[in-house]
Amino acid sequence: MYRYDDYDQTIVRQRINDFRDAVERRLSGHLSEEEFKLIRQMNGVYLQLHAYMLRVAVPYGSLDSRQMHKLAHIARTYDKGYGHFTTRQNIQYNWPALRDMPDILEELAAVDMHAIQTSGNLIRNVTADPYAGAAAEELADPRPYAELIRQWSTLHPEFSFLPRKFKIAVNASATDRAAVKFHDIGLQLKNDPQQGRGFSVVVGGGMGRTPFVGPILRDFVPEAQILTYLEAVLRSYNELGRRDNAFKARIKILVHELGKEAFSEMVEQEFARLLPTADDLPTVELARIRSQFITPTFDQLPDQDADYEQALKTDDAFAHWVAVNVVPHKQPGYAIANISLKPYGGIPGDISADQMDLVADLAQTVGHDEIRATHAQNLVLPHVRKRDLYTVWQALDKAGLATANLDRASDIIACPGLDYCVLANARSIPIAQEISKRFAAKGREDLIGELKIKISGCINACGHHHAGHIGILGVDRKGEEMYQLTLGGSGAEDASIGQITGRGFDEAGIVDAVDTVVDTYLGQRKTDETFLETYRRLGPAPFKEALYGTA
Amino acid sequence: MERLDLRKLTGAHLKPYRQMDDDAPMPEEGAVLVSLERLTAESETLLAHNYPVGLLVPGQAKAADLAPWLDKVALIAIRFEKFSDGRGFSLAHRLRDEQGFGGEIRATGHLIADHAEFLLRSGVTSVELSDPLAVDHFIKRLKLYSLWYQDTLDARPTILELRHGRTRKRLAS
């Protein structure tokens, strides 16, 4: 966990005072809603269909128990007793009162948290691999880099009024758990034999109405120069990104319209201009940030634990949860435990205050005080001793948090949709709930294996449907909610954009259609083949035939 | 119109500039703002006058295009067409950092108090505002912030410099 120093703390406090002043001006009528909109957005406050919503930043998805307890407290005191984890590793509160917002922000500041830049046309919360510091195959912990970028992008004087929002992700493992290729900038840590550690930089990926798997703009940027390179990219984007049409304002459109080569040339020119006078302090700062992270002191343990092995043998439900939700840790005797926020028939990402407290307690007592939020809207206890897993599971199970469905059909990503969002064309959550119930009732998730279903309630694609193995997009057709189906997307290192199958389905039809697609896969797959592998081998034809019949 | 020096938090000493249309006849006296087109076309007569001539440019102007005039004009005024259009911040930054311009940069147009601190740290030295209330809001916000992570383009230290007890060095050296 990164600990704020007085400087970090002061920045957050000054921002709250600023926002408190703006809220007072709004409530007393001195600020119009239109003027206030921009200010509140930069501070994480949205106006939804029914109420204001506060989106709290969870930088790179990292939380400790103190922070999680605070999130629970806020849910209880200022909301209806729950919160909602988002696809940017953040948490949203859907029902706080506007006049309470500054107080909530004060509460957050007390535990080194804030809601700065979780909305607006600026650099948003930086995301990273949720298994950072725990993953067996990682090159280095990506979070210090993400924290360096968080600070550099916080209240940036030049880049706070960009053409559109700007999202940066950092990944440091061969396995991409941060969806770097779908970001405005995706940083993949790598080692170069001559130049040492640095990043391969993806620029111009994204979802929305024109999805792109981002191209690699530069194969290697040394870590000492990364902020300089980011500055060159952001300045080029701020100057040249389209401002005439919000739908064409993301950097992906600029890169696409100019062409990767032309844009890259422009960035290179600026990068070359900046380098001779570039600041050396970020490198010094990186060392300080690393030292400000409280990293766990792992116990030296044998990799196997007799009691744990015994529990696996005697308790099938536990063994099943371990098989699905627990993944290997870099440290012998430890494991990474995923906590699903996708109970069958539940709302993806929702968590009650009591559940938050429980997760916090577990982290504190048996989890080296670390919790992560994932972009798949789940939580992780990244450092659990194998010998403690059974206790952890029992506690989670009692609290309804032990659903064994990580990366399975019912582990669905869904945007808030028409139940909350002003932009949505259709509801997402009820569709997720129905699909989840269907798979639960059929009890064949284990048979199906890895299957990522993602649902967006409109073309803005907050539910990442383009990157779903099965994607669902809600559309409005003459006042009726309809759902388009896409197949073959992936948000991982093998990123791809799903293809639309054909005409859409109504609310009941879309659940059947997903079932049909899964049946087709099960009928056609070869041994050990995942859904995505089968789809990539066969292409869309057999799925279309099953869905629509032969033409 | 009100004027405010973003550092001194007063506008009393700032000169008013009259914005001239490209075809408007020049006044006998008083400072004027002209477009890059007019300055380019009429530079000899304009710069021969004994009153200050400033250059008025939109946020999307290219700093390099202004380079030939930077040591000849009294001030650069950057016009923000819309408060949400942040190109003027990059232009100001480039004028300072790329072109080494040391004179006054004045922001005009659709400005809001939330811009105040960002303008100052991007290299803008003064603003032109439509009413006295806006001036108060600007001053209030400028007083609110005392720390920043990014380079300020002036002598004020960044958080990184404060943390590490020294000024930055160049990476290349």
XYZ file of N, CA, C and O in Angstrom, chain B residues 16-96:
324
model
N -4.739 47.993 -20.523
C -5.830 47.463 -21.350
C -5.414 47.453 -22.826
O -4.706 48.362 -23.273
N -5.804 46.440 -23.530
C -5.509 46.353 -24.959
C -6.822 46.370 -25.728
O -7.784 45.710 -25.327
N -6.846 47.120 -26.777
C -8.050 47.182 -27.595
C -7.938 46.148 -28.716
O -6.945 46.122 -29.440
N -8.985 45.326 -28.833
C -8.948 44.286 -29.848
C -9.384 44.854 -31.196
O -10.476 45.393 -31.321
N -8.518 44.770 -32.187
C -8.798 45.374 -33.494
C -9.218 44.322 -34.506
O -8.528 43.319 -34.689
N -10.350 44.558 -35.186
C -10.711 43.699 -36.316
C -9.679 43.903 -37.419
O -9.026 44.946 -37.477
N -9.586 42.915 -38.309
C -8.534 42.972 -39.332
C -8.679 44.176 -40.268
O -7.691 44.671 -40.796
N -9.934 44.653 -40.454
C -10.111 45.780 -41.384
C -10.367 47.111 -40.658
O -10.614 48.135 -41.300
N -10.307 47.097 -39.336
C -10.583 48.332 -38.591
C -9.378 49.264 -38.637
O -8.238 48.801 -38.545
N -9.643 50.589 -38.791
C -8.516 51.527 -38.807
C -7.863 51.606 -37.426
O -8.548 51.489 -36.403
N -6.549 51.778 -37.414
C -5.826 51.830 -36.147
C -6.117 53.149 -35.412
O -6.228 54.198 -36.041
N -6.239 53.068 -34.096
C -6.496 54.295 -33.339
C -5.242 55.173 -33.251
O -4.140 54.709 -33.552
N -5.423 56.409 -32.822
C -4.291 57.331 -32.694
C -3.372 56.932 -31.550
O -2.172 57.071 -31.612
N -4.027 56.414 -30.470
C -3.198 56.034 -29.315
C -3.829 54.857 -28.585
O -4.947 54.444 -28.877
N -3.128 54.304 -27.594
C -3.611 53.161 -26.822
C -3.081 51.856 -27.399
O -2.754 51.773 -28.578
N -2.965 50.851 -26.514
C -2.426 49.560 -26.937
C -3.469 48.775 -27.728
O -4.661 48.863 -27.436
N -3.024 48.014 -28.696
C -3.948 47.240 -29.532
C -3.548 45.772 -29.618
O -2.379 45.414 -29.448
N -4.575 44.969 -29.910
C -4.350 43.551 -30.180
C -4.736 43.295 -31.625
O -5.835 43.666 -32.049
N -3.845 42.646 -32.361
C -4.165 42.322 -33.748
C -3.948 40.833 -34.001
O -3.247 40.164 -33.256
N -4.566 40.359 -35.075
C -4.419 38.945 -35.428
C -3.054 38.714 -36.078
O -2.388 39.657 -36.519
N -2.687 37.441 -36.152
C -1.417 37.085 -36.798
C -1.446 37.477 -38.270
O -0.438 37.949 -38.826
N -2.616 37.333 -38.904
C -2.761 37.680 -40.324
C -2.477 39.167 -40.526
O -1.739 39.558 -41.427
N -3.082 39.990 -39.683
C -2.911 41.429 -39.847
C -1.473 41.852 -39.535
O -0.887 42.669 -40.248
N -0.932 41.248 -38.497
C 0.440 41.603 -38.136
C 1.392 41.231 -39.272
O 2.301 41.995 -39.621
N 1.173 40.057 -39.841
C 2.027 39.601 -40.933
C 1.911 40.545 -42.131
O 2.925 40.925 -42.728
N 0.668 40.937 -42.426
C 0.432 41.773 -43.609
C 0.905 43.213 -43.399
O 1.394 43.860 -44.334
N 0.747 43.715 -42.182
C 1.007 45.154 -41.966
C 2.103 45.397 -40.938
O 2.109 46.424 -40.245
N 3.013 44.480 -40.836
C 3.974 44.569 -39.736
C 4.756 45.882 -39.746
O 4.985 46.486 -38.698
N 5.135 46.329 -40.935
C 5.989 47.530 -40.971
C 5.287 48.742 -40.374
O 5.857 49.444 -39.536
N 4.047 48.975 -40.809
C 3.328 50.134 -40.280
C 2.943 49.936 -38.828
O 3.065 50.843 -38.005
N 2.478 48.698 -38.507
C 2.014 48.441 -37.136
C 3.145 48.607 -36.119
O 2.985 49.264 -35.088
N 4.269 47.999 -36.405
C 5.358 48.013 -35.430
C 6.095 49.349 -35.402
O 6.867 49.619 -34.483
N 5.829 50.189 -36.394
C 6.449 51.518 -36.412
C 5.721 52.487 -35.490
O 6.265 53.524 -35.100
N 4.482 52.146 -35.139
C 3.730 53.001 -34.236
C 4.371 53.057 -32.864
O 5.075 52.132 -32.476
N 4.074 54.102 -32.120
C 4.709 54.207 -30.806
C 3.807 53.720 -29.671
O 4.006 54.047 -28.527
N 2.759 52.956 -30.021
C 1.971 52.332 -28.959
C 2.166 50.810 -28.986
O 2.534 50.246 -30.006
N 1.917 50.156 -27.847
C 2.174 48.711 -27.784
C 1.224 47.917 -28.681
O 0.041 48.209 -28.747
N 1.786 46.958 -29.370
C 1.000 46.055 -30.219
C 1.124 44.643 -29.657
O 2.228 44.136 -29.461
N -0.048 44.064 -29.368
C -0.069 42.676 -28.903
C -0.653 41.783 -29.973
O -1.372 42.249 -30.857
N -0.344 40.505 -29.871
C -0.815 39.527 -30.848
C -1.937 38.714 -30.205
O -1.757 38.151 -29.125
N -3.088 38.687 -30.869
C -4.219 37.906 -30.362
C -4.357 36.625 -31.181
O -4.545 36.690 -32.396
N -4.235 35.489 -30.516
C -4.285 34.211 -31.244
C -5.271 33.261 -30.575
O -5.478 33.323 -29.361
N -5.877 32.387 -31.351
C -6.748 31.369 -30.756
C -5.910 30.258 -30.119
O -4.716 30.132 -30.431
N -6.531 29.482 -29.260
C -5.811 28.412 -28.559
C -5.159 27.404 -29.478
O -4.150 26.803 -29.136
N -5.714 27.260 -30.680
C -5.149 26.246 -31.585
C -3.990 26.768 -32.427
O -3.456 26.041 -33.259
N -3.599 28.025 -32.229
C -2.460 28.559 -32.984
C -1.208 27.734 -32.695
O -1.059 27.169 -31.618
N -0.312 27.681 -33.682
C 0.924 26.929 -33.479
C 1.999 27.868 -32.955
O 2.267 28.916 -33.557
N 2.642 27.462 -31.900
C 3.672 28.303 -31.283
C 4.767 28.647 -32.291
O 5.256 29.782 -32.323
N 5.121 27.678 -33.118
C 6.209 27.908 -34.076
C 5.843 29.010 -35.072
O 6.706 29.763 -35.523
N 4.533 29.120 -35.419
C 4.101 30.161 -36.356
C 4.247 31.561 -35.754
O 4.330 32.548 -36.475
N 4.223 31.629 -34.439
C 4.320 32.935 -33.775
C 5.770 33.347 -33.542
O 6.053 34.505 -33.219
N 6.666 32.371 -33.701
C 8.071 32.584 -33.338
C 8.674 33.876 -33.909
O 9.347 34.613 -33.180
N 8.439 34.176 -35.207
C 9.098 35.368 -35.761
C 8.691 36.669 -35.073
O 9.390 37.681 -35.198
N 7.580 36.689 -34.370
C 7.041 37.930 -33.816
C 7.268 38.084 -32.313
O 6.966 39.129 -31.742
N 7.766 37.021 -31.702
C 7.789 37.016 -30.229
C 8.642 38.128 -29.625
O 8.334 38.631 -28.548
N 9.707 38.529 -30.299
C 10.531 39.592 -29.725
C 10.102 40.973 -30.220
O 10.736 41.983 -29.924
N 9.017 40.991 -30.989
C 8.576 42.280 -31.535
C 7.291 42.786 -30.907
O 6.999 43.978 -30.935
N 6.492 41.864 -30.349
C 5.201 42.298 -29.795
C 5.298 42.516 -28.289
O 6.198 41.991 -27.626
N 4.336 43.276 -27.767
C 4.358 43.616 -26.346
C 3.742 42.515 -25.490
O 4.039 42.400 -24.294
N 2.879 41.725 -26.118
C 2.159 40.726 -25.338
C 1.525 39.709 -26.288
O 1.225 40.038 -27.442
N 1.338 38.493 -25.797
C 0.571 37.500 -26.559
C -0.729 37.276 -25.795
O -0.704 36.969 -24.599
N -1.850 37.452 -26.489
C -3.144 37.149 -25.878
C -3.686 35.865 -26.502
O -3.771 35.744 -27.719
N -3.979 34.883 -25.637
C -4.542 33.615 -26.126
C -6.036 33.623 -25.845
O -6.470 33.793 -24.703
N -6.797 33.452 -26.905
C -8.241 33.474 -26.747
C -8.804 32.062 -26.574
O -8.590 31.193 -27.399
N -9.501 31.835 -25.462
C -10.187 30.567 -25.223
C -11.608 30.685 -25.778
O -12.418 31.429 -25.239
N -11.857 29.983 -26.881
C -13.180 30.074 -27.521
C -14.243 29.467 -26.619
O -15.361 29.941 -26.553
N -13.870 28.367 -25.976
C -14.821 27.666 -25.121
C -14.068 27.205 -23.876
O -12.924 26.765 -23.992
N -14.706 27.294 -22.722
C -13.981 26.989 -21.479
C -13.452 25.554 -21.440
O -12.479 25.259 -20.768
N -14.109 24.655 -22.183
C -13.701 23.250 -22.153
C -12.598 22.936 -23.165
O -12.103 21.816 -23.212
N -12.224 23.907 -23.977
C -11.197 23.693 -24.996
C -9.823 24.034 -24.426
O -9.469 25.199 -24.271
N -9.047 23.003 -24.115
C -7.791 23.200 -23.388
C -6.561 23.428 -24.244
O -5.432 23.348 -23.750
N -6.734 23.725 -25.541
C -5.560 23.880 -26.405
C -4.710 25.077 -26.006
O -3.492 25.075 -26.192
N -5.371 26.087 -25.443
C -4.626 27.286 -25.028
C -3.569 26.987 -23.969
O -2.540 27.668 -23.898
N -3.807 25.976 -23.150
C -2.823 25.613 -22.120
C -1.543 25.096 -22.773
O -0.437 25.442 -22.366
N -1.721 24.259 -23.810
C -0.541 23.728 -24.497
C 0.185 24.820 -25.267
O 1.416 24.823 -25.343
N -0.593 25.748 -25.831
C 0.044 26.851 -26.564
C 0.898 27.697 -25.606
O 2.051 28.025 -25.914
N 0.325 28.032 -24.450
C 1.082 28.818 -23.474
C 2.349 28.076 -23.058
O 3.438 28.654 -22.987
N 2.198 26.778 -22.801
C 3.349 25.970 -22.388
C 4.437 26.008 -23.459
O 5.617 26.183 -23.158
N 4.008 25.839 -24.705
C 5.001 25.836 -25.792
C 5.676 27.203 -25.939
O 6.867 27.281 -26.218
N 4.898 28.274 -25.790
C 5.500 29.607 -25.925
C 6.623 29.782 -24.906
O 7.674 30.344 -25.199
N 6.422 29.282 -23.708
C 7.451 29.387 -22.671
C 8.581 28.393 -22.892
O 9.747 28.756 -22.948
